[in-house]
Short mmCIF file of C-alpha atoms in Angstrom, two decimals:
data_model
loop_
_atom_site.label_atom_id
_atom_site.label_comp_id
_atom_site.label_asym_id
_atom_site.label_seq_id
_atom_site.Cartn_x
_atom_site.Cartn_y
_atom_site.Cartn_z
CA MET S 8 101.83 -12.88 -45.77
CA ASN S 9 103.54 -15.72 -43.91
CA PHE S 10 107.08 -17.01 -44.44
CA ALA S 11 106.06 -20.25 -46.21
CA PHE S 12 103.94 -18.27 -48.64
CA ALA S 13 106.85 -15.96 -49.38
CA LEU S 14 109.11 -18.94 -50.11
CA GLU S 15 106.42 -20.48 -52.34
CA LEU S 16 106.19 -17.17 -54.19
CA LEU S 17 109.96 -17.08 -54.72
CA ASP S 18 109.81 -20.66 -56.01
CA GLN S 19 107.30 -19.63 -58.68
CA LEU S 20 109.53 -16.88 -60.05
CA PRO S 21 111.41 -17.69 -63.28
CA THR S 22 114.51 -15.76 -62.10
CA PRO S 23 117.13 -17.72 -60.16
CA ILE S 24 117.33 -16.26 -56.65
CA ALA S 25 119.57 -17.25 -53.76
CA ALA S 26 120.42 -16.03 -50.28
CA ILE S 27 124.19 -16.06 -49.75
CA ALA S 28 125.93 -15.89 -46.38
CA GLU S 29 129.01 -13.77 -45.79
CA ASN S 30 131.30 -16.82 -46.14
CA GLY S 31 129.89 -17.58 -49.58
CA THR S 32 127.61 -20.51 -48.59
CA ILE S 33 124.09 -20.64 -49.98
CA ARG S 34 121.40 -20.45 -47.29
CA TYR S 35 118.42 -20.51 -49.64
CA ARG S 36 117.79 -21.07 -53.34
CA ASN S 37 114.55 -21.03 -55.28
CA ARG S 38 113.44 -23.60 -57.82
CA ALA S 39 114.67 -21.59 -60.81
CA PHE S 40 118.09 -21.42 -59.17
CA ASN S 41 118.17 -25.21 -58.74
CA ASP S 42 117.07 -25.69 -62.34
CA ALA S 43 119.77 -23.34 -63.59
CA PHE S 44 122.71 -24.41 -61.45
CA GLY S 45 121.73 -27.77 -59.84
CA GLY S 46 124.08 -29.52 -57.50
CA ASP S 47 127.09 -27.47 -58.57
CA ALA S 48 125.56 -24.27 -57.24
CA ILE S 49 127.99 -23.77 -54.33
CA ASP S 50 131.01 -24.29 -56.54
CA TRP S 51 129.51 -21.97 -59.10
CA ILE S 52 128.88 -19.18 -56.58
CA ARG S 53 132.40 -19.49 -55.19
CA GLU S 54 133.80 -19.37 -58.70
CA ALA S 55 131.69 -16.29 -59.45
CA ALA S 56 132.79 -14.59 -56.25
CA ARG S 57 136.43 -15.42 -56.96
CA THR S 58 136.10 -14.12 -60.51
CA VAL S 59 134.87 -10.74 -59.42
CA ALA S 60 136.61 -10.35 -56.06
CA GLY S 61 139.85 -9.22 -57.64
CA GLU S 62 138.02 -6.68 -59.74
CA ARG S 63 135.43 -5.11 -57.48
CA GLY S 64 135.31 -7.06 -54.24
CA TRP S 65 131.82 -8.08 -55.23
CA LEU S 66 130.89 -10.61 -52.55
CA GLN S 67 132.34 -8.53 -49.73
CA GLY S 68 130.75 -5.47 -51.27
CA PHE S 69 127.31 -6.99 -50.86
CA PHE S 70 127.72 -6.78 -47.12
CA LEU S 71 128.77 -3.17 -46.95
CA ASP S 72 126.40 -0.29 -46.30
CA GLY S 73 126.02 2.29 -49.04
CA ASP S 74 126.48 -0.29 -51.74
CA GLU S 75 122.86 -0.92 -52.62
CA SER S 76 122.86 -0.91 -56.39
CA ARG S 77 125.82 -3.09 -57.30
CA THR S 78 125.29 -5.08 -60.46
CA ILE S 79 127.92 -7.12 -62.17
CA ASP S 80 128.19 -9.43 -65.15
CA VAL S 81 130.04 -12.65 -64.45
CA GLU S 82 131.20 -15.04 -67.15
CA ILE S 83 131.43 -18.67 -66.13
CA GLU S 84 131.85 -21.61 -68.49
CA GLY S 85 130.82 -19.66 -71.55
CA ARG S 86 127.65 -18.12 -70.11
CA VAL S 87 127.22 -14.59 -68.81
CA PHE S 88 125.08 -13.90 -65.74
CA ARG S 89 124.06 -10.45 -64.53
CA ILE S 90 123.97 -10.56 -60.74
CA ASP S 91 121.86 -8.04 -58.79
CA ARG S 92 121.61 -7.62 -55.06
CA ILE S 93 117.98 -7.58 -54.00
CA MET S 94 117.96 -7.16 -50.25
CA HIS S 95 119.99 -7.47 -47.09
CA ILE S 96 118.88 -10.07 -44.49
CA LYS S 97 119.98 -10.37 -40.90
CA ASP S 98 118.51 -13.14 -38.74
CA GLU S 99 119.69 -15.60 -36.06
CA GLU S 100 121.93 -17.34 -38.60
CA GLY S 101 123.79 -14.11 -39.34
CA PRO S 102 123.84 -11.66 -42.22
CA ALA S 103 123.04 -12.68 -45.78
CA VAL S 104 122.05 -11.11 -49.03
CA THR S 105 119.53 -12.29 -51.57
CA VAL S 106 120.71 -11.99 -55.12
CA SER S 107 119.13 -12.62 -58.49
CA PHE S 108 120.88 -14.13 -61.49
CA GLU S 109 119.85 -13.17 -64.99
CA ASP S 110 121.30 -15.08 -67.91
CA VAL S 111 122.31 -12.31 -70.31
CA THR S 112 124.40 -14.48 -72.63
CA GLN S 113 122.09 -13.96 -75.60
CA GLN S 114 121.78 -10.25 -74.89
CA ARG S 115 125.56 -9.92 -74.84
CA GLU S 116 125.86 -11.90 -78.07
CA ALA S 117 123.29 -9.58 -79.67
CA GLU S 118 125.25 -6.53 -78.49
CA GLN S 119 128.42 -8.00 -79.95
CA ALA S 120 126.66 -8.71 -83.23
CA LYS S 121 125.36 -5.13 -83.33
CA SER S 122 128.82 -3.83 -82.67
CA ASP S 123 130.34 -6.04 -85.39
CA PHE S 124 127.66 -4.90 -87.80
CA THR S 125 128.36 -1.23 -87.07
CA ALA S 126 132.07 -1.75 -87.63
CA GLN S 127 131.39 -3.50 -90.93
CA ILE S 128 128.93 -0.93 -92.27
CA VAL S 129 131.17 1.96 -91.29
CA HIS S 130 134.10 0.37 -93.11
CA ASP S 131 131.88 -0.09 -96.16
CA LEU S 132 130.80 3.57 -96.00
CA ARG S 133 134.30 4.94 -95.70
CA GLY S 134 135.48 3.45 -99.01
CA PRO S 135 133.16 5.30 -101.42
CA LEU S 136 133.15 8.40 -99.22
CA SER S 137 136.94 8.64 -99.44
CA GLY S 138 136.67 8.23 -103.23
CA ILE S 139 134.13 11.08 -103.54
CA GLN S 140 136.17 13.31 -101.24
CA GLY S 141 139.40 12.66 -103.16
CA THR S 142 137.71 13.38 -106.51
CA LEU S 143 136.21 16.66 -105.25
CA GLU S 144 139.54 17.68 -103.74
CA PHE S 145 141.27 17.04 -107.06
CA VAL S 146 138.68 18.98 -109.08
CA LEU S 147 138.80 21.91 -106.65
CA SER S 148 142.58 22.07 -106.89
CA GLN S 149 142.48 22.58 -110.69
CA GLU S 150 143.03 26.34 -110.93
CA GLY S 151 143.84 26.21 -114.65
CA ALA S 152 140.43 24.78 -115.42
CA LYS S 153 138.88 28.08 -114.27
CA LEU S 154 135.79 26.50 -112.83
CA GLU S 155 132.86 28.78 -113.09
CA SER S 156 132.12 30.25 -109.70
CA LEU S 157 128.71 28.56 -109.44
CA TYR S 158 130.21 25.13 -110.03
CA ALA S 159 133.04 25.94 -107.65
CA ASP S 160 130.55 26.94 -104.93
CA LEU S 161 128.54 23.77 -105.43
CA LEU S 162 131.65 21.63 -105.34
CA GLN S 163 132.82 23.42 -102.19
CA GLU S 164 129.47 22.71 -100.57
CA ALA S 165 129.63 19.05 -101.65
CA TYR S 166 133.16 18.81 -100.30
CA ARG S 167 132.14 20.29 -96.92
CA GLU S 168 129.29 17.79 -96.68
CA THR S 169 131.60 14.85 -97.38
CA GLU S 170 133.94 16.19 -94.68
CA ARG S 171 131.03 16.33 -92.23
CA MET S 172 129.89 12.82 -93.21
CA MET S 173 133.44 11.52 -92.85
CA GLY S 174 133.53 13.01 -89.36
CA LEU S 175 130.30 11.24 -88.41
CA VAL S 176 131.48 7.94 -89.86
CA ASN S 177 134.78 8.20 -87.98
CA GLU S 178 132.92 8.87 -84.74
CA ILE S 179 130.73 5.79 -85.24
CA LEU S 180 133.81 3.72 -86.08
CA ASP S 181 135.64 4.87 -82.93
CA PHE S 182 132.52 4.21 -80.88
CA SER S 183 132.11 0.68 -82.23
CA LYS S 184 135.76 -0.01 -81.42
CA ILE S 185 135.22 1.20 -77.86
CA GLN S 186 132.09 -0.96 -77.53
CA SER S 187 133.77 -4.07 -78.89
CA GLY S 188 136.87 -3.68 -76.73
CA ALA S 189 139.06 -3.21 -79.82
CA PHE S 190 140.00 0.33 -78.80
CA ILE S 191 143.71 0.00 -78.14
CA VAL S 192 145.99 2.91 -77.39
CA GLU S 193 149.44 2.64 -78.92
CA THR S 194 152.47 3.32 -76.75
CA GLU S 195 154.52 5.62 -78.91
CA PRO S 196 156.12 8.92 -77.85
CA VAL S 197 153.69 11.75 -78.57
CA ARG S 198 154.76 15.37 -79.09
CA VAL S 199 151.72 17.09 -77.58
CA ALA S 200 152.63 20.46 -79.15
CA GLY S 201 152.61 18.71 -82.55
CA VAL S 202 149.21 17.12 -81.84
CA LEU S 203 147.69 20.49 -80.96
CA LYS S 204 149.28 22.19 -83.96
CA ARG S 205 147.94 19.50 -86.31
CA ALA S 206 144.43 19.71 -84.84
CA VAL S 207 144.37 23.52 -85.09
CA ARG S 208 145.70 23.48 -88.64
CA SER S 209 143.11 20.95 -89.78
CA LEU S 210 140.23 23.19 -88.67
CA GLN S 211 141.76 26.62 -89.38
CA SER S 212 139.98 26.94 -92.73
CA VAL S 213 136.62 25.99 -91.21
CA ALA S 214 137.10 28.60 -88.46
CA ALA S 215 138.10 31.24 -91.01
CA ARG S 216 135.01 30.45 -93.11
CA ASP S 217 132.81 30.93 -90.03
CA GLU S 218 134.74 34.11 -89.07
CA ILE S 219 135.97 32.66 -85.80
CA PHE S 220 139.47 33.22 -84.43
CA LEU S 221 141.20 29.89 -83.74
CA LEU S 222 144.44 30.48 -81.85
CA SER S 223 147.16 28.28 -80.38
CA ALA S 224 147.87 29.06 -76.74
CA HIS S 225 150.89 26.89 -76.03
CA GLY S 226 154.63 27.03 -76.45
CA ARG S 227 156.91 24.48 -78.07
CA ASP S 228 158.31 23.24 -74.78
CA VAL S 229 155.40 20.93 -73.96
CA PRO S 230 156.87 17.56 -72.88
CA GLN S 231 156.20 14.31 -74.69
CA ILE S 232 153.79 11.73 -73.37
CA ILE S 233 153.35 8.07 -74.21
CA GLY S 234 150.21 7.21 -76.17
CA SER S 235 148.58 7.50 -79.56
CA VAL S 236 149.25 10.51 -81.81
CA GLU S 237 146.27 9.66 -83.99
CA LYS S 238 143.73 9.21 -81.20
CA LEU S 239 144.85 12.29 -79.26
CA THR S 240 144.73 14.40 -82.42
CA GLN S 241 141.22 13.12 -83.08
CA ALA S 242 140.19 13.96 -79.51
CA VAL S 243 141.43 17.56 -79.83
CA ILE S 244 139.78 17.87 -83.27
CA ASN S 245 136.50 16.66 -81.71
CA LEU S 246 136.76 19.36 -79.04
CA ILE S 247 137.54 22.15 -81.53
CA SER S 248 134.75 20.95 -83.87
CA ASN S 249 132.36 21.01 -80.96
CA SER S 250 133.39 24.57 -80.06
CA LEU S 251 132.97 25.65 -83.69
CA LYS S 252 129.33 24.54 -83.57
CA PHE S 253 128.50 26.78 -80.62
CA THR S 254 130.71 29.85 -81.12
CA PRO S 255 129.18 32.85 -82.90
CA LYS S 256 130.92 34.93 -85.58
CA LYS S 257 133.84 37.05 -84.33
CA GLY S 258 134.19 34.59 -81.45
CA LEU S 259 137.43 32.99 -80.29
CA ILE S 260 138.56 29.42 -79.72
CA SER S 261 141.94 28.87 -78.07
CA VAL S 262 143.84 25.60 -77.77
CA GLY S 263 146.30 25.60 -74.89
CA ALA S 264 148.62 23.31 -72.96
CA GLN S 265 150.00 23.77 -69.47
CA ILE S 266 152.59 21.66 -67.70
CA VAL S 267 151.84 20.39 -64.19
CA ARG S 268 155.09 19.85 -62.33
CA ASN S 269 156.04 17.78 -59.34
CA GLY S 270 159.16 19.57 -58.20
CA ASP S 271 161.17 20.04 -61.40
CA ALA S 272 159.79 17.01 -63.21
CA PRO S 273 156.73 17.33 -65.44
CA GLU S 274 153.92 15.23 -63.98
CA ALA S 275 151.06 15.91 -66.37
CA ILE S 276 149.94 18.05 -69.28
CA VAL S 277 146.66 19.91 -69.11
CA ILE S 278 145.15 20.61 -72.52
CA THR S 279 142.38 23.18 -72.76
CA VAL S 280 140.05 23.96 -75.65
CA THR S 281 138.20 27.13 -74.74
CA ASP S 282 135.58 29.08 -76.65
CA THR S 283 133.54 32.23 -76.33
CA GLY S 284 130.40 30.30 -77.25
CA MET S 285 127.00 30.14 -75.67
CA GLY S 286 128.05 28.00 -72.73
CA ILE S 287 126.36 24.89 -71.39
CA ARG S 288 123.34 24.93 -69.11
CA ALA S 289 124.30 23.99 -65.55
CA GLU S 290 121.96 20.97 -65.59
CA ASP S 291 123.66 19.60 -68.75
CA VAL S 292 127.30 20.01 -67.70
CA ASP S 293 127.57 16.59 -66.04
CA LYS S 294 125.99 14.79 -69.01
CA ILE S 295 128.02 16.01 -71.94
CA PHE S 296 130.64 13.25 -71.81
CA GLN S 297 127.99 10.53 -71.85
CA LYS S 298 127.30 8.71 -75.12
CA TYR S 299 124.41 9.99 -77.27
CA LYS S 300 124.09 13.04 -74.97
CA GLN S 301 124.26 16.53 -76.37
CA SER S 302 123.95 19.80 -74.52
CA GLY S 303 120.50 21.35 -74.70
CA THR S 304 122.09 24.32 -76.49
CA LYS S 305 121.27 24.42 -80.19
CA SER S 306 124.17 24.39 -82.64
CA LEU S 307 124.63 27.68 -84.50
CA ARG S 308 125.60 25.91 -87.69
CA GLY S 309 123.12 23.04 -88.00
CA GLY S 310 124.12 19.39 -88.11
CA GLY S 311 123.26 17.70 -84.85
CA GLY S 312 126.09 15.16 -84.91
CA THR S 313 126.08 11.69 -83.39
CA GLY S 314 126.34 12.74 -79.75
CA LEU S 315 129.46 10.56 -79.58
CA GLY S 316 132.24 13.12 -80.05
CA LEU S 317 132.78 14.07 -76.42
CA TYR S 318 132.16 10.49 -75.24
CA ILE S 319 135.00 9.39 -77.53
CA VAL S 320 137.23 12.18 -76.16
CA LYS S 321 136.63 10.89 -72.64
CA GLN S 322 137.41 7.29 -73.66
CA VAL S 323 140.63 8.37 -75.42
CA VAL S 324 141.80 10.42 -72.44
CA GLU S 325 140.96 7.67 -69.93
CA ALA S 326 142.75 5.12 -72.13
CA HIS S 327 145.84 7.34 -71.67
CA GLY S 328 145.37 7.28 -67.88
CA GLY S 329 144.02 10.82 -67.86
CA GLU S 330 140.83 12.61 -66.90
CA VAL S 331 138.47 15.15 -68.42
CA SER S 332 136.62 18.08 -66.96
CA VAL S 333 134.54 20.97 -68.20
CA ALA S 334 134.05 24.57 -67.15
CA SER S 335 131.20 26.59 -68.57
CA ILE S 336 129.37 29.85 -67.96
CA GLU S 337 126.16 30.39 -69.89
CA GLY S 338 126.50 33.25 -72.32
CA VAL S 339 130.25 33.56 -71.73
CA GLY S 340 131.95 30.38 -72.93
CA THR S 341 133.11 26.85 -72.28
CA SER S 342 136.46 25.25 -71.61
CA MET S 343 137.11 21.54 -72.06
CA VAL S 344 140.02 20.42 -69.90
CA LEU S 345 142.04 17.23 -70.44
CA ARG S 346 144.72 16.06 -68.01
CA LEU S 347 147.22 13.57 -69.40
CA PRO S 348 149.93 12.02 -67.24
CA VAL S 349 153.51 12.27 -68.47
CA LYS S 350 154.69 8.68 -68.39
CA ARG S 351 158.34 7.92 -68.69
CA ALA S 352 159.23 5.45 -71.38
CA ALA S 353 160.62 2.23 -69.92
CA MET U 26 134.65 37.00 -55.82
CA SER U 27 135.92 35.62 -52.54
CA VAL U 28 137.80 32.39 -52.22
CA SER U 29 137.35 30.18 -49.19
CA PRO U 30 140.23 28.13 -47.77
CA VAL U 31 140.99 24.66 -49.06
CA SER U 32 138.14 22.26 -48.39
CA SER U 33 136.93 18.98 -49.79
CA THR U 34 133.85 20.54 -51.40
CA ARG U 35 134.43 22.42 -54.62
CA PRO U 36 133.11 25.96 -54.88
CA ASP U 37 130.45 26.69 -57.50
CA TRP U 38 132.95 28.26 -59.90
CA ALA U 39 130.43 28.92 -62.67
CA ARG U 40 128.31 31.10 -60.39
CA LEU U 41 131.26 32.79 -58.62
CA VAL U 42 133.09 33.60 -61.84
CA GLY U 43 129.94 34.74 -63.65
CA GLU U 44 128.96 37.09 -60.81
CA SER U 45 132.49 38.41 -60.38
CA MET U 46 132.78 39.23 -64.09
CA LYS U 47 129.52 41.19 -63.94
CA GLN U 48 130.32 43.04 -60.72
CA HIS U 49 134.10 43.57 -60.88
CA GLY U 50 135.10 43.03 -64.50
CA VAL U 51 137.34 40.49 -66.18
CA TRP U 52 140.73 41.63 -64.87
CA HIS U 53 139.69 41.56 -61.21
CA THR U 54 138.12 38.13 -61.81
CA TYR U 55 141.27 36.90 -63.53
CA THR U 56 143.45 37.98 -60.58
CA LYS U 57 141.12 36.28 -58.11
CA LEU U 58 141.08 33.09 -60.19
CA LEU U 59 144.88 32.94 -60.13
CA GLU U 60 144.73 33.17 -56.32
CA ALA U 61 142.09 30.43 -56.28
CA ARG U 62 144.25 28.21 -58.48
CA ARG U 63 147.01 28.33 -55.88
CA GLN U 64 144.51 27.10 -53.29
CA TYR U 65 142.96 24.44 -55.53
CA PRO U 66 145.90 23.22 -57.64
CA ASP U 67 144.21 19.92 -58.52
CA ASP U 68 140.88 21.41 -59.58
CA LEU U 69 140.78 20.77 -63.34
CA ALA U 70 137.56 22.70 -63.92
CA LEU U 71 139.06 25.76 -62.23
CA ARG U 72 141.80 25.80 -64.88
CA GLY U 73 139.00 25.87 -67.43
CA TYR U 74 137.42 28.91 -65.77
CA VAL U 75 140.77 30.73 -65.86
CA GLU U 76 140.90 30.00 -69.60
CA ILE U 77 137.33 31.20 -70.14
CA VAL U 78 138.20 34.56 -68.58
CA ARG U 79 141.48 34.82 -70.54
CA ASN U 80 139.61 33.95 -73.73
CA GLY U 81 137.11 36.75 -73.09
CA ILE U 82 139.95 39.24 -72.59
CA VAL U 83 141.67 38.23 -75.85
CA ARG U 84 138.39 38.19 -77.80
CA ASP U 85 137.58 41.73 -76.55
CA PHE U 86 141.03 42.92 -77.64
CA LEU U 87 140.55 41.36 -81.09
CA SER U 88 137.11 42.92 -81.45
CA HIS U 89 138.61 46.44 -81.51
CA PRO U 90 137.51 48.07 -84.80
CA ARG U 91 140.96 47.74 -86.37
CA GLY U 92 141.52 44.28 -84.84
CA LEU U 93 144.84 42.78 -85.91
CA GLN U 94 145.67 45.89 -87.96
CA ALA U 95 145.69 48.18 -84.90
CA VAL U 96 149.10 49.69 -84.09
CA PRO U 97 149.92 49.78 -80.37
CA LYS U 98 152.02 52.65 -79.01
CA LEU U 99 153.75 53.11 -75.69
CA SER U 100 151.76 55.47 -73.48
CA ALA U 101 153.10 58.84 -72.36
CA ASP U 102 152.78 57.66 -68.77
CA PHE U 103 154.91 54.60 -69.51
CA LEU U 104 157.55 56.62 -71.34
CA SER U 105 157.96 59.04 -68.46
CA HIS U 106 157.50 56.62 -65.55
CA PHE U 107 158.35 53.17 -66.91
CA ASP U 108 159.94 52.20 -63.58
CA ARG U 109 156.50 52.35 -61.94
CA PHE U 110 155.23 49.53 -64.16
CA ASN U 111 155.99 46.19 -62.69
CA LEU U 112 156.49 44.22 -65.90
CA ASN U 113 157.50 40.58 -65.98
CA ALA U 114 160.03 39.22 -68.49
CA GLN U 115 157.42 38.35 -71.17
CA GLU U 116 155.73 41.75 -70.90
CA GLY U 117 159.10 43.53 -70.98
CA TYR U 118 160.12 41.65 -74.11
CA LEU U 119 156.90 42.53 -75.92
CA VAL U 120 157.16 46.18 -74.86
CA SER U 121 160.62 46.24 -76.44
CA LEU U 122 159.01 45.34 -79.80
CA ILE U 123 156.43 48.11 -79.70
CA ASP U 124 157.69 51.00 -81.81
CA GLY U 125 154.45 52.69 -82.87
CA ARG U 126 154.71 51.27 -86.40
CA LEU U 127 154.19 47.52 -86.03
CA ALA U 128 150.58 46.33 -86.11
CA VAL U 129 149.27 43.62 -83.77
CA GLN U 130 149.46 41.07 -86.58
CA LYS U 131 153.16 41.82 -87.15
CA LEU U 132 153.85 41.69 -83.42
CA MET U 133 152.27 38.23 -83.34
CA ILE U 134 154.75 37.07 -85.99
CA LEU U 135 157.78 38.66 -84.32
CA SER U 136 156.84 37.59 -80.82
CA PRO U 137 158.49 34.40 -79.51
CA PHE U 138 155.25 33.59 -77.67
CA ASP U 139 152.22 31.81 -79.08
CA PRO U 140 149.56 34.03 -80.75
CA PHE U 141 147.11 33.82 -77.85
CA THR U 142 149.74 34.72 -75.22
CA THR U 143 151.02 37.60 -77.34
CA ILE U 144 147.55 39.16 -77.58
CA PHE U 145 146.83 38.47 -73.91
CA ILE U 146 150.01 40.34 -72.92
CA LEU U 147 149.08 43.25 -75.21
CA ALA U 148 145.60 43.36 -73.62
CA LYS U 149 147.18 43.36 -70.16
CA LEU U 150 149.59 46.16 -71.11
CA GLU U 151 146.64 48.14 -72.47
CA HIS U 152 144.64 47.52 -69.30
CA GLU U 153 147.58 48.75 -67.20
CA GLN U 154 147.89 51.77 -69.52
CA ALA U 155 151.46 50.95 -70.47
CA ILE U 156 150.36 51.03 -74.12
CA VAL U 157 147.54 52.62 -76.07
CA VAL U 158 145.93 50.95 -79.04
CA PRO U 159 144.39 53.69 -81.22
CA GLN U 160 141.34 52.54 -83.21
#
């Protein structure tokens, strides 16, 4: 295949392709590129490079070894282009890279629409679900009515199912907020000991029903951090709920907090939720914090879940400037570890 | 379980801890993990492995037939040679509460430590034969 033929071939492709030199000038562009960007191409490329340079050093990054698969979405004048590096060129004119430009504006709009739809439907679901849950809670609290045990059992079962459904709906709602960029972490002082206590208390009855010990493993002297009480509580509840699914009867789940110090000053808090469950297969350990991913281990108590719980935990922790990790030994147990920095209030 | 000096590559904790628990038991593994934590203070997963081992110890203590109703007693060895036991402040405090009448559940209420720590200390005291927990 000769060079002219290769250029002709590139000209026939519907995807805009250009070869860009290290200084940002365009050394080659195919027909689709001209059609898409016309005479303003150089300005456009410079604008794109400037847009991303502060964030990821995109243009410079194209010329570095070991950076083969860099893809980035760039928004210019209301349109979104996904830019992929195709290959590295080095000839007598110097180094250059060929890059392709895919207009993903419609795709992004569709994703946004999907996200908006999810948020709307989840809000619509929560209303009646809260009503049903409240009614059941009220009926179950009526001791004087002496509900026959059969009815009481059925109502308990219905109540547990609404709790489970509420959990799923809340996970989808949190997920849609993360996807739409509306996931904002408040900056209020958070008593971590209080968060852990609340999370343990909210699942104590579930653990007792399943004959699992659920114990606090932290003192009261855990320092405060800055963040969101609600989101951190939800993250710890997600972790305990997850452990409850995989811990057999007579098992133990502990919820602990340790202080990491730098000299005398507390630097971070490490929260652990540890169970004596079945453990996670080694090949699944790295995947469990990804969205829609669940460990290959089958839940002991049915109910597959959304596969979003641990993903949400990771997002919450990262939004607080922290990090997550996991330790697991098959057949022995699993420990989810969250590290949250102790930020001083301004 | 042996621990190599600080290096940029993380040891395969899951394998090391699993093998150590099988070959040397939980207490030996726990001691080695504490040593490892001093060498790898920033390894978050390692903290998780320490907790897994501690959890196993506490679960085993709770799975005694009488569980929380068991009544710990000070051992004869402890009563005659208490100076040989190298207790830390927390362990010493809990030992002071053990009178041969209070059950584990009551000790958990009276103890100033969290429930998990209280049981862990009791398990450690039992392992070191400072107390006996008749079942």
